XYZ file of N, CA and C in Angstrom:
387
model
N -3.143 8.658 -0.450
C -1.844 9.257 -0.703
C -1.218 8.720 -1.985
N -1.575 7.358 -2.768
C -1.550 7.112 -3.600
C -1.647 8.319 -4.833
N -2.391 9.024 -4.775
C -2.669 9.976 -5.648
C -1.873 10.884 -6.200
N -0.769 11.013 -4.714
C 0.335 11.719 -4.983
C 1.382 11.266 -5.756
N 1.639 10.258 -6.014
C 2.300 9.429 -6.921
C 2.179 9.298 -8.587
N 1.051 10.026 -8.669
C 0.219 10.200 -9.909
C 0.754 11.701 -10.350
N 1.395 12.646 -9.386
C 1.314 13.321 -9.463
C 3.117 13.637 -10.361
N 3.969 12.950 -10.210
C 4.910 12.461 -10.428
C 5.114 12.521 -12.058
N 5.457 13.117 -12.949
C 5.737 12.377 -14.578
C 6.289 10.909 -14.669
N 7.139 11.042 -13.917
C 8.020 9.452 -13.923
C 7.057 8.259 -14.184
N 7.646 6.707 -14.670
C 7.094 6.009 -14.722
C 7.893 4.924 -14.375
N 7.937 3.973 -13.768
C 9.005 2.687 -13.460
C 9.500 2.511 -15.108
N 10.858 2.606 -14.818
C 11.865 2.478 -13.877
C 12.268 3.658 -12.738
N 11.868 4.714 -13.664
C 12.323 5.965 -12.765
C 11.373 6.659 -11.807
N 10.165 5.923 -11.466
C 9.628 6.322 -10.380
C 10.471 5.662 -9.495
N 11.025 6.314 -8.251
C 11.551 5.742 -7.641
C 10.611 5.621 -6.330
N 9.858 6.060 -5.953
C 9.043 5.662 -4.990
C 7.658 5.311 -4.931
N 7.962 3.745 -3.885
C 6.368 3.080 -4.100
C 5.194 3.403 -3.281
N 5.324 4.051 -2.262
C 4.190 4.682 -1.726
C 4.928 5.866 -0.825
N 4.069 6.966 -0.175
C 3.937 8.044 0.386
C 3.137 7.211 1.988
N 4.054 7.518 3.148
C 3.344 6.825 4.197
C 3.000 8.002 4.885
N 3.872 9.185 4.991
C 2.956 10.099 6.152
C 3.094 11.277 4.860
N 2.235 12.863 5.254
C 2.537 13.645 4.625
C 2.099 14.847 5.985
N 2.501 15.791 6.460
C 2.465 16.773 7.360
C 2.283 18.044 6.585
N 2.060 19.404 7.181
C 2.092 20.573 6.763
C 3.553 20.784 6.521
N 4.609 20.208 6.622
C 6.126 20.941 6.521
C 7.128 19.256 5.883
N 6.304 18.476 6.317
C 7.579 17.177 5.801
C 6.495 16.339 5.266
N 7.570 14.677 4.470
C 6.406 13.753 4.046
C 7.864 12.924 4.438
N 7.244 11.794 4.436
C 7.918 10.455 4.673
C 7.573 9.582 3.472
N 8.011 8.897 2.365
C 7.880 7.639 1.595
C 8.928 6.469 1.905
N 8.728 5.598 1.076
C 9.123 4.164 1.032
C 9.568 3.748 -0.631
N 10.647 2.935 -0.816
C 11.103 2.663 -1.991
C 11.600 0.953 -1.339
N 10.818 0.293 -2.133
C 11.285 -1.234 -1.508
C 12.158 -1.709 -2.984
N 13.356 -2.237 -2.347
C 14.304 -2.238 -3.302
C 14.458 -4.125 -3.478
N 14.580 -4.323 -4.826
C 14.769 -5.761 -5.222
C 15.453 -6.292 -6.199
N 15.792 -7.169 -5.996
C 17.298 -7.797 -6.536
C 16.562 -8.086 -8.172
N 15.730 -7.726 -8.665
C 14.892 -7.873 -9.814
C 15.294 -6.359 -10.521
N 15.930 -4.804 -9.439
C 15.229 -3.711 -10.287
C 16.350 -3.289 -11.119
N 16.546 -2.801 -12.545
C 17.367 -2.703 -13.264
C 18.387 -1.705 -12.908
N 18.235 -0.315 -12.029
C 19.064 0.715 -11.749
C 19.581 0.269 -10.427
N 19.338 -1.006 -10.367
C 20.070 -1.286 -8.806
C 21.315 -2.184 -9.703
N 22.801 -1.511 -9.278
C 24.378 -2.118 -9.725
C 24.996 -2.321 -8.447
N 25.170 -3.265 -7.771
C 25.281 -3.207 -6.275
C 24.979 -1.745 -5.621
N 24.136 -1.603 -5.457
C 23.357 -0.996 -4.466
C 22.963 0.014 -5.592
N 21.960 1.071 -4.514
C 21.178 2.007 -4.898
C 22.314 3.399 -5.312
N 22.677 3.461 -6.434
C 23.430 4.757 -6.515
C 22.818 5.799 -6.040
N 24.186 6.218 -5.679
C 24.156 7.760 -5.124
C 22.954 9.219 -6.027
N 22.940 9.307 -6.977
C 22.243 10.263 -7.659
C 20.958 9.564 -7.663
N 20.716 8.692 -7.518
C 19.630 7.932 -7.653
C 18.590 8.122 -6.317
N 19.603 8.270 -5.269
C 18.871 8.681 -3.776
C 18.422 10.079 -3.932
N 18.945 11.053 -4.473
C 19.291 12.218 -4.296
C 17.507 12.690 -5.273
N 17.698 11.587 -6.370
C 16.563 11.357 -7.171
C 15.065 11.415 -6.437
N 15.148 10.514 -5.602
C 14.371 9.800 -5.069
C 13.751 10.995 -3.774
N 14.883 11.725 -3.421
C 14.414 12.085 -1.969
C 13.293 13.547 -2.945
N 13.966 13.768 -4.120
C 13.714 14.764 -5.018
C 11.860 14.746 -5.543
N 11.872 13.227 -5.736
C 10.408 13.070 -5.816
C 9.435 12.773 -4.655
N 9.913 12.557 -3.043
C 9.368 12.513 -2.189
C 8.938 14.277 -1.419
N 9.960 15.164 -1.998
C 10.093 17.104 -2.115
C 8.935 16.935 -3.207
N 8.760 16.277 -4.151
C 7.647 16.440 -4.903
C 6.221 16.366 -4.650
N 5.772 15.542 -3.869
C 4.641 14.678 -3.273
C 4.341 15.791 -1.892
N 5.454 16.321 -1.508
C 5.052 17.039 -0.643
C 4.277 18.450 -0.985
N 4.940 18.926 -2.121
C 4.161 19.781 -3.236
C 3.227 19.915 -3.229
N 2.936 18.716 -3.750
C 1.927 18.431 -4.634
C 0.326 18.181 -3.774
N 0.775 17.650 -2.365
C -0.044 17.407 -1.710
C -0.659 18.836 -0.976
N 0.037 19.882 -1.471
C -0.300 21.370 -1.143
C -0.960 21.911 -2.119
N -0.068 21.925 -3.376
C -0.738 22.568 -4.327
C -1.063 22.190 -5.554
N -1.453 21.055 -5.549
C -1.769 19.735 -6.459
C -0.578 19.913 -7.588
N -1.537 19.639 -8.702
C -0.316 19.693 -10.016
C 0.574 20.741 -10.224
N 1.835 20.569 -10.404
C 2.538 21.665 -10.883
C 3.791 21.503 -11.419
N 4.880 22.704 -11.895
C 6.416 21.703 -12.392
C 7.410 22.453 -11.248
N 7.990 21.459 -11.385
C 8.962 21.608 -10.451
C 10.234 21.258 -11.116
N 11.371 21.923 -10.972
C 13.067 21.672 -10.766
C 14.210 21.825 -9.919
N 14.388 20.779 -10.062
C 15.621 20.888 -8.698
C 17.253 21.603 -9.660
N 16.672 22.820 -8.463
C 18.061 23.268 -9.288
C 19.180 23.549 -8.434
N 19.674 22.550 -7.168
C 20.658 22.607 -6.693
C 20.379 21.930 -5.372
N 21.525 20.771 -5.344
C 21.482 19.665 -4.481
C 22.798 19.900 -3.808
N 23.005 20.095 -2.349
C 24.086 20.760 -1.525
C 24.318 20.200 -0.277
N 25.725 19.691 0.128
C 25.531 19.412 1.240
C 25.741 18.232 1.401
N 25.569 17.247 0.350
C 25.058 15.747 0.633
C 26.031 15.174 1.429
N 25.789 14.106 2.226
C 26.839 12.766 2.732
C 26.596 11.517 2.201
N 27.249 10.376 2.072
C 26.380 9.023 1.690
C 27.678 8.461 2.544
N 26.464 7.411 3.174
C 27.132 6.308 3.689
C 26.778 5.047 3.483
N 27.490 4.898 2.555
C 27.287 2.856 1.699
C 26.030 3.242 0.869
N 25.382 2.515 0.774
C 24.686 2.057 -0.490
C 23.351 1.177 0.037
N 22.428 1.277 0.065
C 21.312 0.724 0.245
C 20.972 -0.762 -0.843
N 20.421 -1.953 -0.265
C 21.227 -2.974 -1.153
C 19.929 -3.579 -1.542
N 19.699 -4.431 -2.412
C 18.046 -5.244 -2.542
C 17.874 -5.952 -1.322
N 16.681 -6.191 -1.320
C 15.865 -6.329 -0.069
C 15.910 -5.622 0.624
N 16.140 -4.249 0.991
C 15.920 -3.258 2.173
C 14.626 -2.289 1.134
N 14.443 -1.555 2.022
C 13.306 -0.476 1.666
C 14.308 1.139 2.276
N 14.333 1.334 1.662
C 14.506 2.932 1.567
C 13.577 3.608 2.036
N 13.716 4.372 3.024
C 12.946 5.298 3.503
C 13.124 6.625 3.330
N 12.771 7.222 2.993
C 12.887 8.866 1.984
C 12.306 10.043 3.642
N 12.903 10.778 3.989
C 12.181 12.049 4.624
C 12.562 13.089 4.267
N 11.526 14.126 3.870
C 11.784 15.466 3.151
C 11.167 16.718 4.456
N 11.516 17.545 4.620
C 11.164 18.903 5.537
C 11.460 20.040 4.632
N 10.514 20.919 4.151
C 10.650 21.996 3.521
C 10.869 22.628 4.836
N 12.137 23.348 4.311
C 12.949 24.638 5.462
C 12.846 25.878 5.214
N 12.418 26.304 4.140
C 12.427 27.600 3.549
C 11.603 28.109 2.176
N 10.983 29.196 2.465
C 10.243 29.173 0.697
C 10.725 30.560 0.491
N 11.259 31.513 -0.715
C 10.985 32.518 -1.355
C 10.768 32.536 -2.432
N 9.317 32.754 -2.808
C 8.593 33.167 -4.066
C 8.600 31.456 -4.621
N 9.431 31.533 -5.920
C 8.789 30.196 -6.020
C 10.332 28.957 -6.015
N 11.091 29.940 -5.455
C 11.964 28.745 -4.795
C 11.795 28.369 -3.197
N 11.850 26.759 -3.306
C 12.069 25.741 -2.222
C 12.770 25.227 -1.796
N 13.400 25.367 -0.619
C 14.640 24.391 0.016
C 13.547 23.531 1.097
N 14.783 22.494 0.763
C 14.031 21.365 1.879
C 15.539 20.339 2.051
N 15.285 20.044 3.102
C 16.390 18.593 3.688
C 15.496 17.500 3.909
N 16.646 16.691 3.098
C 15.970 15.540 3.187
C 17.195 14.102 3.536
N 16.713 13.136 4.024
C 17.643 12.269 4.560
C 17.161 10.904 3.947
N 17.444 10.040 3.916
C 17.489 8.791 2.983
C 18.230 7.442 4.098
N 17.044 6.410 4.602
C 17.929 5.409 5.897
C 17.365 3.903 4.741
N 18.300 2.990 5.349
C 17.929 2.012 4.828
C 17.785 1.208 6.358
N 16.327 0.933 7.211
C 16.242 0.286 8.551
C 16.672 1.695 9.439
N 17.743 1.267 10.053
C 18.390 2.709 11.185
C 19.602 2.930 10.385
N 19.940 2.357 9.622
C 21.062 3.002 8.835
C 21.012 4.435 7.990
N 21.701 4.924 8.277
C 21.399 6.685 7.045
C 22.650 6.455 6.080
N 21.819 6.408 4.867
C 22.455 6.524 3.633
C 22.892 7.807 3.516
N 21.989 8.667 3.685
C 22.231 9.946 2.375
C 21.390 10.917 3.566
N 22.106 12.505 3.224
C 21.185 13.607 3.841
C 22.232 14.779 3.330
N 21.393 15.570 2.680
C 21.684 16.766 2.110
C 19.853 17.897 2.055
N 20.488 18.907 1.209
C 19.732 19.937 1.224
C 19.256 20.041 -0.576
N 18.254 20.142 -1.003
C 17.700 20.616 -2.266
C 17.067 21.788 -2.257
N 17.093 22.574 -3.595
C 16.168 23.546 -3.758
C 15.553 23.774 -4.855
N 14.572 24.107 -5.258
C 13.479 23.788 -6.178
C 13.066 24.683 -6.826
N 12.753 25.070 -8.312
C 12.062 26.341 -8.866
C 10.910 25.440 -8.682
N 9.462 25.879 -8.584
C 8.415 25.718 -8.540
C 7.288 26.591 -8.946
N 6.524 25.816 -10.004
C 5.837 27.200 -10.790
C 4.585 26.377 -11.239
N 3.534 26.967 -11.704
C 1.846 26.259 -11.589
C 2.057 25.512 -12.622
């Protein structure tokens, strides 16, 4: 699943996620282990930064369908945040594609730090080869 990560343009700093743990026909689950070392962490994990993150875990899920391709998120809706995910926790990313027409994608995705939920909103995606 590593591979999917490859699949990503980003590069640290802005990869925001360090591995892909499950991937299903409809959702994927990743991991972002956060440390008091990483430069975009200003007490805690900003908000656009999750939204980022859940954005490239909607990616991996892609990708793990239809290998390489580009993708844009062209509208993030819905969101909640509660607090801020802090160094030393790991971020846990879950994405569920809910809907496809043609080559737009909606998917919800939620963002916990442990049992805590940071973040959960809705994205949608142009997606094209």
């Amino acid at each position: 699943m590593e591979r999917l990560l490859d699949l990503i343009p980003h590069r640290r700093p802005w990869l925001l996620l360090d591995r892909v743990v499950e991937v299903g026909q409809a959702h994927v689950t990743a991991e972002k282990r956060l440390s008091a070392g990483d430069p975009l962490l200003a007490g805690g994990l900003p908000e656009l930064l999750v939204i980022e993150a859940l954005a490239q875990a909607a990616a991996c899920l892609r990708g793990a369908q239809a290998g390489a391709h580009r993708g844009m998120l062209v509208q993030a809706s819905g969101f909640t945040f509660d607090g801020r995910a802090q160094a030393g926790e790991t971020l846990t990313l879950t994405v569920t594609r809910t809907a496809t027409l043609g080559t737009l994608h909606r998917f919800e995705g939620e963002a916990r730090a442990g049992e805590r939920l940071i973040a959960r909103g809705q994205m949608t995606f142009a997606v094209g080869s």
